Amino acid sequence: MAVYTDVAADELADFLKDYEIGGLLSYKGIAEGVENSNFLLHTTSGAFILTLYEKRVAKGDLPFFLGLMTHLASRGVNCPQPVNDKHGEALRTLAGRPAAIITFLEGVWPRKPTAAHCAGVGKVLAQMHLAGKDFAMSRANALSVSGWRPLLEQAQARADDVQPGLRDQIAAELDYLESGGWPQHLPGGVIHADLFPDNVFFLEDKVSGIIDFTFACTDMFAYDVAICLNAWCFEGDCSFNVTKARALLSAYGRERQLSKAEEDALPLLARGSALRFLLTRLVDFLNVPKGALVRPKDPLEYVRKLRFHQSVSSIRDYGV
């Protein structure tokens, strides 16, 4: 979450007149995240989240994201729900951007995830994968391996300003992944593709909900697991925590067992997901719009995570 596009109070108040959620009391921008403009709204009916979709989000993909949240909730996965206006529409336009209001979820995201948090994430991730199996819509993953070289081309002229030699390091890894047999036929369906700690809310050690489906797509379930290994199982110094990984993978497996082929592919998928977030973070870090309320994330964190995965030989190195 972030704020790239500001919204005037009178403009927002007029916008809300088309909804049955009460009058505007207050609103504030949310600085966390990097993709869209987000605001916490307080109305006479309660709290809501307003999202203005920007950057990589194509307007044509928005029905997929909004429909998926409704579908998952109907299958028992707690996630925000789109709020329809008086005409039954969830997707509107505000400040020149596609916009939607969604319900507010109670809970906090863990700043220092524990093994218990990782187990909760593994469980809810598997539940989401199972719940999405009968979701009728599909969306290609634009940020899978075929989308990584264009990101490098955007960043390569200034990559070495972030760290000397970074461009060549990324290029070498990309060459390897493009020619290294990226999996094509593993079990798949709807994945979240961005289930980082700030997208999972907890009440104590129990998951209270998952948010931010703007990278959700149709891809390999094991790739989603690999993203979570990167997001949840490293410490602040980027050392890998095997205990957290074992908790995450074991909890996932109790809901949905990984196949042998998925287990064998996990180290390569973890390398790929590390490169994906290195590249998107690098592009964002180098292109923060002037005046935007956003905290760009450190791309070098994923250089260090990538180095670890390059040393992994099998799923046993992840604690299984």
mmCIF file of C-alpha atoms in Angstrom:
data_model
loop_
_atom_site.group_PDB
_atom_site.id
_atom_site.type_symbol
_atom_site.label_atom_id
_atom_site.label_comp_id
_atom_site.label_asym_id
_atom_site.label_seq_id
_atom_site.Cartn_x
_atom_site.Cartn_y
_atom_site.Cartn_z
ATOM 1 C CA MET A 1 0.000 0.000 0.000
ATOM 2 C CA ALA A 2 1.082 3.576 -0.624
ATOM 3 C CA VAL A 3 -0.239 6.928 -1.824
ATOM 4 C CA TYR A 4 0.664 8.179 -5.288
ATOM 5 C CA THR A 5 -2.582 10.027 -6.039
ATOM 6 C CA ASP A 6 -4.062 12.375 -3.463
ATOM 7 C CA VAL A 7 -7.812 12.763 -3.039
ATOM 8 C CA ALA A 8 -9.472 15.992 -1.922
ATOM 9 C CA ALA A 9 -11.906 15.725 0.988
ATOM 10 C CA ASP A 10 -14.829 17.244 -0.895
ATOM 11 C CA GLU A 11 -14.203 14.959 -3.870
ATOM 12 C CA LEU A 12 -14.169 11.914 -1.605
ATOM 13 C CA ALA A 13 -17.304 13.018 0.247
ATOM 14 C CA ASP A 14 -19.160 13.320 -3.070
ATOM 15 C CA PHE A 15 -17.833 9.920 -4.148
ATOM 16 C CA LEU A 16 -19.212 8.283 -0.998
ATOM 17 C CA LYS A 17 -22.717 9.600 -1.644
ATOM 18 C CA ASP A 18 -23.130 6.753 -4.134
ATOM 19 C CA TYR A 19 -22.579 4.185 -1.357
ATOM 20 C CA GLU A 20 -24.631 3.044 1.609
ATOM 21 C CA ILE A 21 -21.744 3.288 4.081
ATOM 22 C CA GLY A 22 -22.558 6.596 5.775
ATOM 23 C CA GLY A 23 -20.928 9.979 5.583
ATOM 24 C CA LEU A 24 -17.197 10.675 5.678
ATOM 25 C CA LEU A 25 -15.752 11.365 9.129
ATOM 26 C CA SER A 26 -12.024 11.153 8.355
ATOM 27 C CA TYR A 27 -9.497 9.541 6.041
ATOM 28 C CA LYS A 28 -5.740 9.147 5.852
ATOM 29 C CA GLY A 29 -3.234 7.744 3.386
ATOM 30 C CA ILE A 30 -1.459 4.471 4.079
ATOM 31 C CA ALA A 31 2.260 4.693 3.331
ATOM 32 C CA GLU A 32 3.152 0.978 3.457
ATOM 33 C CA GLY A 33 3.573 -0.908 0.188
ATOM 34 C CA VAL A 34 4.521 0.258 -3.274
ATOM 35 C CA GLU A 35 1.784 -0.497 -5.791
ATOM 36 C CA ASN A 36 -1.463 1.443 -5.322
ATOM 37 C CA SER A 37 -2.840 4.473 -3.478
ATOM 38 C CA ASN A 38 -4.642 3.384 -0.323
ATOM 39 C CA PHE A 39 -6.637 5.263 2.284
ATOM 40 C CA LEU A 40 -8.190 4.263 5.582
ATOM 41 C CA LEU A 41 -11.707 5.693 5.672
ATOM 42 C CA HIS A 42 -13.839 6.278 8.739
ATOM 43 C CA THR A 43 -17.503 6.869 8.014
ATOM 44 C CA THR A 44 -20.577 6.998 10.180
ATOM 45 C CA SER A 45 -20.988 3.270 9.430
ATOM 46 C CA GLY A 46 -17.471 2.146 10.325
ATOM 47 C CA ALA A 47 -13.995 1.683 8.803
ATOM 48 C CA PHE A 48 -13.203 0.849 5.176
ATOM 49 C CA ILE A 49 -10.236 0.799 2.795
ATOM 50 C CA LEU A 50 -10.274 2.855 -0.397
ATOM 51 C CA THR A 51 -7.873 1.764 -3.132
ATOM 52 C CA LEU A 52 -6.937 3.724 -6.245
ATOM 53 C CA TYR A 53 -5.295 1.315 -8.678
ATOM 54 C CA GLU A 54 -2.049 2.501 -10.244
ATOM 55 C CA LYS A 55 1.227 1.397 -11.801
ATOM 56 C CA ARG A 56 1.301 -2.268 -12.846
ATOM 57 C CA VAL A 57 -2.401 -2.906 -12.297
ATOM 58 C CA ALA A 58 -4.389 -3.106 -15.548
ATOM 59 C CA LYS A 59 -8.010 -1.994 -15.294
ATOM 60 C CA GLY A 60 -9.107 -5.122 -17.119
ATOM 61 C CA ASP A 61 -7.675 -7.265 -14.309
ATOM 62 C CA LEU A 62 -9.689 -5.611 -11.546
ATOM 63 C CA PRO A 63 -12.819 -7.782 -11.919
ATOM 64 C CA PHE A 64 -10.542 -10.802 -11.338
ATOM 65 C CA PHE A 65 -9.189 -9.375 -8.065
ATOM 66 C CA LEU A 66 -12.564 -8.244 -6.764
ATOM 67 C CA GLY A 67 -14.322 -11.438 -7.833
ATOM 68 C CA LEU A 68 -11.624 -13.567 -6.232
ATOM 69 C CA MET A 69 -12.067 -11.917 -2.844
ATOM 70 C CA THR A 70 -15.788 -12.578 -2.953
ATOM 71 C CA HIS A 71 -15.221 -16.190 -4.028
ATOM 72 C CA LEU A 72 -12.625 -16.947 -1.341
ATOM 73 C CA ALA A 73 -14.775 -15.462 1.401
ATOM 74 C CA SER A 74 -17.655 -17.683 0.293
ATOM 75 C CA ARG A 75 -15.317 -20.661 0.763
ATOM 76 C CA GLY A 76 -14.280 -19.661 4.286
ATOM 77 C CA VAL A 77 -11.056 -17.728 3.604
ATOM 78 C CA ASN A 78 -11.260 -14.459 5.524
ATOM 79 C CA CYS A 79 -10.361 -11.572 3.238
ATOM 80 C CA PRO A 80 -11.739 -8.089 2.527
ATOM 81 C CA GLN A 81 -14.964 -7.833 0.574
ATOM 82 C CA PRO A 82 -15.674 -5.331 -2.196
ATOM 83 C CA VAL A 83 -18.382 -2.809 -1.302
ATOM 84 C CA ASN A 84 -20.890 -2.212 -4.079
ATOM 85 C CA ASP A 85 -22.325 1.221 -4.723
ATOM 86 C CA LYS A 86 -26.045 1.941 -4.921
ATOM 87 C CA HIS A 87 -26.059 0.648 -8.496
ATOM 88 C CA GLY A 88 -24.432 -2.680 -7.607
ATOM 89 C CA GLU A 89 -20.993 -1.724 -8.940
ATOM 90 C CA ALA A 90 -17.791 -2.441 -7.011
ATOM 91 C CA LEU A 91 -15.418 -0.722 -9.439
ATOM 92 C CA ARG A 92 -15.637 3.044 -9.883
ATOM 93 C CA THR A 93 -13.377 5.961 -10.887
ATOM 94 C CA LEU A 94 -11.971 8.551 -8.474
ATOM 95 C CA ALA A 95 -9.290 11.187 -9.086
ATOM 96 C CA GLY A 96 -8.816 9.783 -12.564
ATOM 97 C CA ARG A 97 -7.993 6.289 -11.279
ATOM 98 C CA PRO A 98 -9.967 3.047 -11.088
ATOM 99 C CA ALA A 99 -11.140 2.826 -7.488
ATOM 100 C CA ALA A 100 -12.813 0.384 -5.117
ATOM 101 C CA ILE A 101 -13.883 0.366 -1.485
ATOM 102 C CA ILE A 102 -13.363 -2.814 0.501
ATOM 103 C CA THR A 103 -14.256 -3.864 4.014
ATOM 104 C CA PHE A 104 -11.790 -3.370 6.871
ATOM 105 C CA LEU A 105 -10.254 -6.423 8.573
ATOM 106 C CA GLU A 106 -9.374 -6.459 12.256
ATOM 107 C CA GLY A 107 -5.904 -7.576 13.258
ATOM 108 C CA VAL A 108 -2.256 -6.564 12.978
ATOM 109 C CA TRP A 109 0.517 -7.811 10.753
ATOM 110 C CA PRO A 110 3.611 -9.227 12.489
ATOM 111 C CA ARG A 111 6.709 -7.033 12.374
ATOM 112 C CA LYS A 112 8.834 -9.941 13.665
ATOM 113 C CA PRO A 113 7.229 -13.169 12.470
ATOM 114 C CA THR A 114 7.588 -16.225 14.695
ATOM 115 C CA ALA A 115 7.380 -19.896 13.794
ATOM 116 C CA ALA A 116 3.740 -19.802 14.946
ATOM 117 C CA HIS A 117 3.040 -16.987 12.492
ATOM 118 C CA CYS A 118 4.719 -18.992 9.726
ATOM 119 C CA ALA A 119 2.581 -22.019 10.531
ATOM 120 C CA GLY A 120 -0.521 -19.842 10.300
ATOM 121 C CA VAL A 121 0.582 -18.549 6.911
ATOM 122 C CA GLY A 122 1.287 -22.040 5.598
ATOM 123 C CA LYS A 123 -2.170 -23.189 6.655
ATOM 124 C CA VAL A 124 -4.087 -20.242 5.188
ATOM 125 C CA LEU A 125 -2.059 -20.355 1.961
ATOM 126 C CA ALA A 126 -3.011 -23.991 1.381
ATOM 127 C CA GLN A 127 -6.636 -23.231 2.271
ATOM 128 C CA MET A 128 -6.644 -20.402 -0.262
ATOM 129 C CA HIS A 129 -5.203 -22.675 -2.967
ATOM 130 C CA LEU A 130 -7.911 -25.258 -2.317
ATOM 131 C CA ALA A 131 -10.701 -22.676 -2.073
ATOM 132 C CA GLY A 132 -9.734 -21.126 -5.406
ATOM 133 C CA LYS A 133 -9.875 -24.350 -7.394
ATOM 134 C CA ASP A 134 -13.416 -23.696 -8.598
ATOM 135 C CA PHE A 135 -12.950 -19.979 -9.236
ATOM 136 C CA ALA A 136 -14.111 -19.505 -12.820
ATOM 137 C CA MET A 137 -11.829 -16.632 -13.831
ATOM 138 C CA SER A 138 -8.122 -16.825 -14.665
ATOM 139 C CA ARG A 139 -5.323 -14.308 -15.000
ATOM 140 C CA ALA A 140 -1.830 -14.942 -16.364
ATOM 141 C CA ASN A 141 1.103 -14.108 -14.107
ATOM 142 C CA ALA A 142 2.672 -11.109 -15.854
ATOM 143 C CA LEU A 143 5.545 -11.208 -13.361
ATOM 144 C CA SER A 144 6.636 -14.775 -13.970
ATOM 145 C CA VAL A 145 9.915 -15.657 -15.695
ATOM 146 C CA SER A 146 8.924 -14.187 -19.073
ATOM 147 C CA GLY A 147 8.345 -10.792 -17.440
ATOM 148 C CA TRP A 148 11.692 -10.477 -15.673
ATOM 149 C CA ARG A 149 13.958 -9.429 -18.542
ATOM 150 C CA PRO A 150 11.845 -6.330 -19.320
ATOM 151 C CA LEU A 151 12.241 -5.343 -15.670
ATOM 152 C CA LEU A 152 16.005 -5.712 -15.930
ATOM 153 C CA GLU A 153 15.980 -3.560 -19.053
ATOM 154 C CA GLN A 154 14.155 -0.837 -17.103
ATOM 155 C CA ALA A 155 16.690 -0.891 -14.267
ATOM 156 C CA GLN A 156 20.013 -1.924 -15.775
ATOM 157 C CA ALA A 157 21.322 1.579 -16.592
ATOM 158 C CA ARG A 158 21.293 2.529 -12.898
ATOM 159 C CA ALA A 159 21.463 -0.856 -11.177
ATOM 160 C CA ASP A 160 25.172 -0.486 -10.348
ATOM 161 C CA ASP A 161 24.383 2.806 -8.580
ATOM 162 C CA VAL A 162 22.528 0.721 -6.002
ATOM 163 C CA GLN A 163 25.341 -1.820 -5.676
ATOM 164 C CA PRO A 164 28.449 -2.188 -7.889
ATOM 165 C CA GLY A 165 28.129 -5.225 -10.135
ATOM 166 C CA LEU A 166 24.408 -5.641 -9.489
ATOM 167 C CA ARG A 167 23.433 -5.501 -13.155
ATOM 168 C CA ASP A 168 25.735 -8.365 -14.150
ATOM 169 C CA GLN A 169 24.704 -10.404 -11.114
ATOM 170 C CA ILE A 170 21.026 -10.113 -12.008
ATOM 171 C CA ALA A 171 21.707 -10.790 -15.696
ATOM 172 C CA ALA A 172 23.603 -13.988 -14.894
ATOM 173 C CA GLU A 173 20.817 -15.287 -12.665
ATOM 174 C CA LEU A 174 18.194 -14.400 -15.246
ATOM 175 C CA ASP A 175 20.148 -16.243 -17.932
ATOM 176 C CA TYR A 176 20.238 -19.304 -15.674
ATOM 177 C CA LEU A 177 16.523 -19.245 -14.873
ATOM 178 C CA GLU A 178 15.490 -18.662 -18.470
ATOM 179 C CA SER A 179 17.527 -21.674 -19.610
ATOM 180 C CA GLY A 180 17.296 -23.825 -16.500
ATOM 181 C CA GLY A 181 14.019 -25.604 -17.085
ATOM 182 C CA TRP A 182 11.489 -23.370 -15.357
ATOM 183 C CA PRO A 183 8.639 -25.747 -14.354
ATOM 184 C CA GLN A 184 5.650 -25.808 -16.684
ATOM 185 C CA HIS A 185 3.314 -28.576 -15.530
ATOM 186 C CA LEU A 186 3.142 -28.462 -11.753
ATOM 187 C CA PRO A 187 -0.259 -28.315 -10.018
ATOM 188 C CA GLY A 188 -1.681 -24.825 -10.144
ATOM 189 C CA GLY A 189 -4.625 -22.508 -9.882
ATOM 190 C CA VAL A 190 -5.252 -19.228 -8.119
ATOM 191 C CA ILE A 191 -2.250 -17.971 -6.149
ATOM 192 C CA HIS A 192 -1.827 -14.826 -4.050
ATOM 193 C CA ALA A 193 1.721 -14.145 -5.344
ATOM 194 C CA ASP A 194 2.443 -11.453 -2.718
ATOM 195 C CA LEU A 195 1.668 -12.968 0.688
ATOM 196 C CA PHE A 196 4.182 -10.921 2.662
ATOM 197 C CA PRO A 197 3.822 -10.233 6.410
ATOM 198 C CA ASP A 198 2.097 -6.895 5.788
ATOM 199 C CA ASN A 199 -0.608 -8.745 3.834
ATOM 200 C CA VAL A 200 -1.535 -11.156 6.628
ATOM 201 C CA PHE A 201 -3.380 -9.994 9.729
ATOM 202 C CA PHE A 202 -3.261 -11.822 13.049
ATOM 203 C CA LEU A 203 -5.141 -11.715 16.312
ATOM 204 C CA GLU A 204 -2.481 -13.074 18.661
ATOM 205 C CA ASP A 205 -1.049 -16.093 16.787
ATOM 206 C CA LYS A 206 -4.166 -16.799 14.720
ATOM 207 C CA VAL A 207 -4.605 -15.523 11.172
ATOM 208 C CA SER A 208 -7.559 -13.128 11.104
ATOM 209 C CA GLY A 209 -7.411 -12.444 7.369
ATOM 210 C CA ILE A 210 -5.340 -11.900 4.246
ATOM 211 C CA ILE A 211 -5.384 -8.766 2.114
ATOM 212 C CA ASP A 212 -4.041 -7.174 -1.086
ATOM 213 C CA PHE A 213 -4.857 -9.439 -4.017
ATOM 214 C CA THR A 214 -3.498 -7.119 -6.712
ATOM 215 C CA PHE A 215 -0.850 -9.653 -7.758
ATOM 216 C CA ALA A 216 -3.176 -12.662 -7.554
ATOM 217 C CA CYS A 217 -3.065 -14.761 -10.698
ATOM 218 C CA THR A 218 -3.180 -18.274 -12.104
ATOM 219 C CA ASP A 219 0.132 -20.041 -11.615
ATOM 220 C CA MET A 220 1.862 -22.906 -9.797
ATOM 221 C CA PHE A 221 0.886 -23.451 -6.170
ATOM 222 C CA ALA A 222 4.498 -24.279 -5.303
ATOM 223 C CA TYR A 223 5.611 -20.899 -6.649
ATOM 224 C CA ASP A 224 3.321 -19.255 -4.085
ATOM 225 C CA VAL A 225 4.940 -21.426 -1.391
ATOM 226 C CA ALA A 226 8.386 -20.304 -2.598
ATOM 227 C CA ILE A 227 7.338 -16.655 -2.352
ATOM 228 C CA CYS A 228 6.287 -17.251 1.255
ATOM 229 C CA LEU A 229 9.599 -18.914 2.090
ATOM 230 C CA ASN A 230 11.313 -15.735 0.940
ATOM 231 C CA ALA A 231 8.870 -13.409 2.671
ATOM 232 C CA TRP A 232 8.545 -15.150 6.050
ATOM 233 C CA CYS A 233 11.527 -17.404 6.760
ATOM 234 C CA PHE A 234 14.511 -15.048 6.767
ATOM 235 C CA GLU A 235 15.719 -13.003 9.725
ATOM 236 C CA GLY A 236 16.546 -9.288 9.676
ATOM 237 C CA ASP A 237 20.140 -10.067 8.707
ATOM 238 C CA CYS A 238 18.821 -12.258 5.838
ATOM 239 C CA SER A 239 19.907 -15.503 7.473
ATOM 240 C CA PHE A 240 17.519 -18.355 6.723
ATOM 241 C CA ASN A 241 15.488 -19.693 9.665
ATOM 242 C CA VAL A 242 14.952 -23.415 9.129
ATOM 243 C CA THR A 243 12.550 -23.647 12.076
ATOM 244 C CA LYS A 244 10.214 -21.099 10.496
ATOM 245 C CA ALA A 245 10.447 -22.808 7.098
ATOM 246 C CA ARG A 246 9.646 -26.195 8.625
ATOM 247 C CA ALA A 247 6.631 -24.702 10.408
ATOM 248 C CA LEU A 248 5.352 -23.076 7.214
ATOM 249 C CA LEU A 249 5.849 -26.107 4.974
ATOM 250 C CA SER A 250 4.484 -28.585 7.517
ATOM 251 C CA ALA A 251 1.334 -26.520 8.101
ATOM 252 C CA TYR A 252 0.834 -26.163 4.350
ATOM 253 C CA GLY A 253 1.264 -29.918 3.897
ATOM 254 C CA ARG A 254 -1.368 -30.747 6.501
ATOM 255 C CA GLU A 255 -3.932 -28.920 4.333
ATOM 256 C CA ARG A 256 -2.528 -29.696 0.879
ATOM 257 C CA GLN A 257 0.383 -32.088 0.406
ATOM 258 C CA LEU A 258 3.089 -31.027 -2.040
ATOM 259 C CA SER A 259 3.807 -33.608 -4.722
ATOM 260 C CA LYS A 260 7.292 -35.031 -5.219
ATOM 261 C CA ALA A 261 7.644 -32.922 -8.378
ATOM 262 C CA GLU A 262 6.695 -29.782 -6.440
ATOM 263 C CA GLU A 263 9.194 -30.581 -3.698
ATOM 264 C CA ASP A 264 11.949 -31.133 -6.250
ATOM 265 C CA ALA A 265 11.156 -27.830 -7.975
ATOM 266 C CA LEU A 266 10.949 -25.724 -4.817
ATOM 267 C CA PRO A 267 14.624 -24.594 -4.716
ATOM 268 C CA LEU A 268 14.447 -23.350 -8.310
ATOM 269 C CA LEU A 269 11.088 -21.661 -7.671
ATOM 270 C CA ALA A 270 12.552 -19.971 -4.587
ATOM 271 C CA ARG A 271 15.413 -18.618 -6.687
ATOM 272 C CA GLY A 272 12.929 -17.336 -9.229
ATOM 273 C CA SER A 273 10.720 -15.653 -6.659
ATOM 274 C CA ALA A 274 13.769 -14.030 -5.064
ATOM 275 C CA LEU A 275 14.810 -12.633 -8.445
ATOM 276 C CA ARG A 276 11.272 -11.433 -9.168
ATOM 277 C CA PHE A 277 11.133 -9.353 -5.969
ATOM 278 C CA LEU A 278 14.699 -8.155 -6.420
ATOM 279 C CA LEU A 279 13.768 -6.827 -9.851
ATOM 280 C CA THR A 280 10.449 -5.209 -8.940
ATOM 281 C CA ARG A 281 11.945 -3.637 -5.831
ATOM 282 C CA LEU A 282 14.885 -2.353 -7.851
ATOM 283 C CA VAL A 283 12.601 -0.760 -10.460
ATOM 284 C CA ASP A 284 10.450 0.803 -7.732
ATOM 285 C CA PHE A 285 13.492 1.987 -5.749
ATOM 286 C CA LEU A 286 14.856 3.769 -8.813
ATOM 287 C CA ASN A 287 11.530 5.319 -9.828
ATOM 288 C CA VAL A 288 9.749 6.736 -6.781
ATOM 289 C CA PRO A 289 7.530 9.590 -8.045
ATOM 290 C CA LYS A 290 8.289 12.983 -6.545
ATOM 291 C CA GLY A 291 5.941 13.767 -3.678
ATOM 292 C CA ALA A 292 4.537 10.234 -3.359
ATOM 293 C CA LEU A 293 3.751 8.979 0.140
ATOM 294 C CA VAL A 294 5.597 5.686 -0.150
ATOM 295 C CA ARG A 295 8.462 3.846 1.526
ATOM 296 C CA PRO A 296 10.370 1.969 -1.198
ATOM 297 C CA LYS A 297 11.610 -1.435 -0.067
ATOM 298 C CA ASP A 298 15.278 -2.374 -0.123
ATOM 299 C CA PRO A 299 16.085 -4.424 -3.233
ATOM 300 C CA LEU A 300 19.395 -5.603 -1.765
ATOM 301 C CA GLU A 301 17.526 -7.694 0.787
ATOM 302 C CA TYR A 302 16.693 -10.007 -2.093
ATOM 303 C CA VAL A 303 20.281 -10.145 -3.322
ATOM 304 C CA ARG A 304 21.165 -11.773 -0.024
ATOM 305 C CA LYS A 305 18.155 -14.113 -0.114
ATOM 306 C CA LEU A 306 18.988 -15.128 -3.672
ATOM 307 C CA ARG A 307 22.508 -16.088 -2.614
ATOM 308 C CA PHE A 308 21.071 -18.485 -0.047
ATOM 309 C CA HIS A 309 18.771 -20.195 -2.537
ATOM 310 C CA GLN A 310 21.640 -20.569 -4.988
ATOM 311 C CA SER A 311 23.294 -22.800 -2.373
ATOM 312 C CA VAL A 312 20.241 -25.017 -1.798
ATOM 313 C CA SER A 313 20.315 -28.510 -3.280
ATOM 314 C CA SER A 314 16.929 -29.922 -2.191
ATOM 315 C CA ILE A 315 13.848 -29.285 -0.081
ATOM 316 C CA ARG A 316 15.723 -30.797 2.862
ATOM 317 C CA ASP A 317 17.664 -27.547 3.112
ATOM 318 C CA TYR A 318 14.345 -25.859 3.919
ATOM 319 C CA GLY A 319 13.877 -28.079 6.970
ATOM 320 C CA VAL A 320 11.738 -30.860 5.506
#
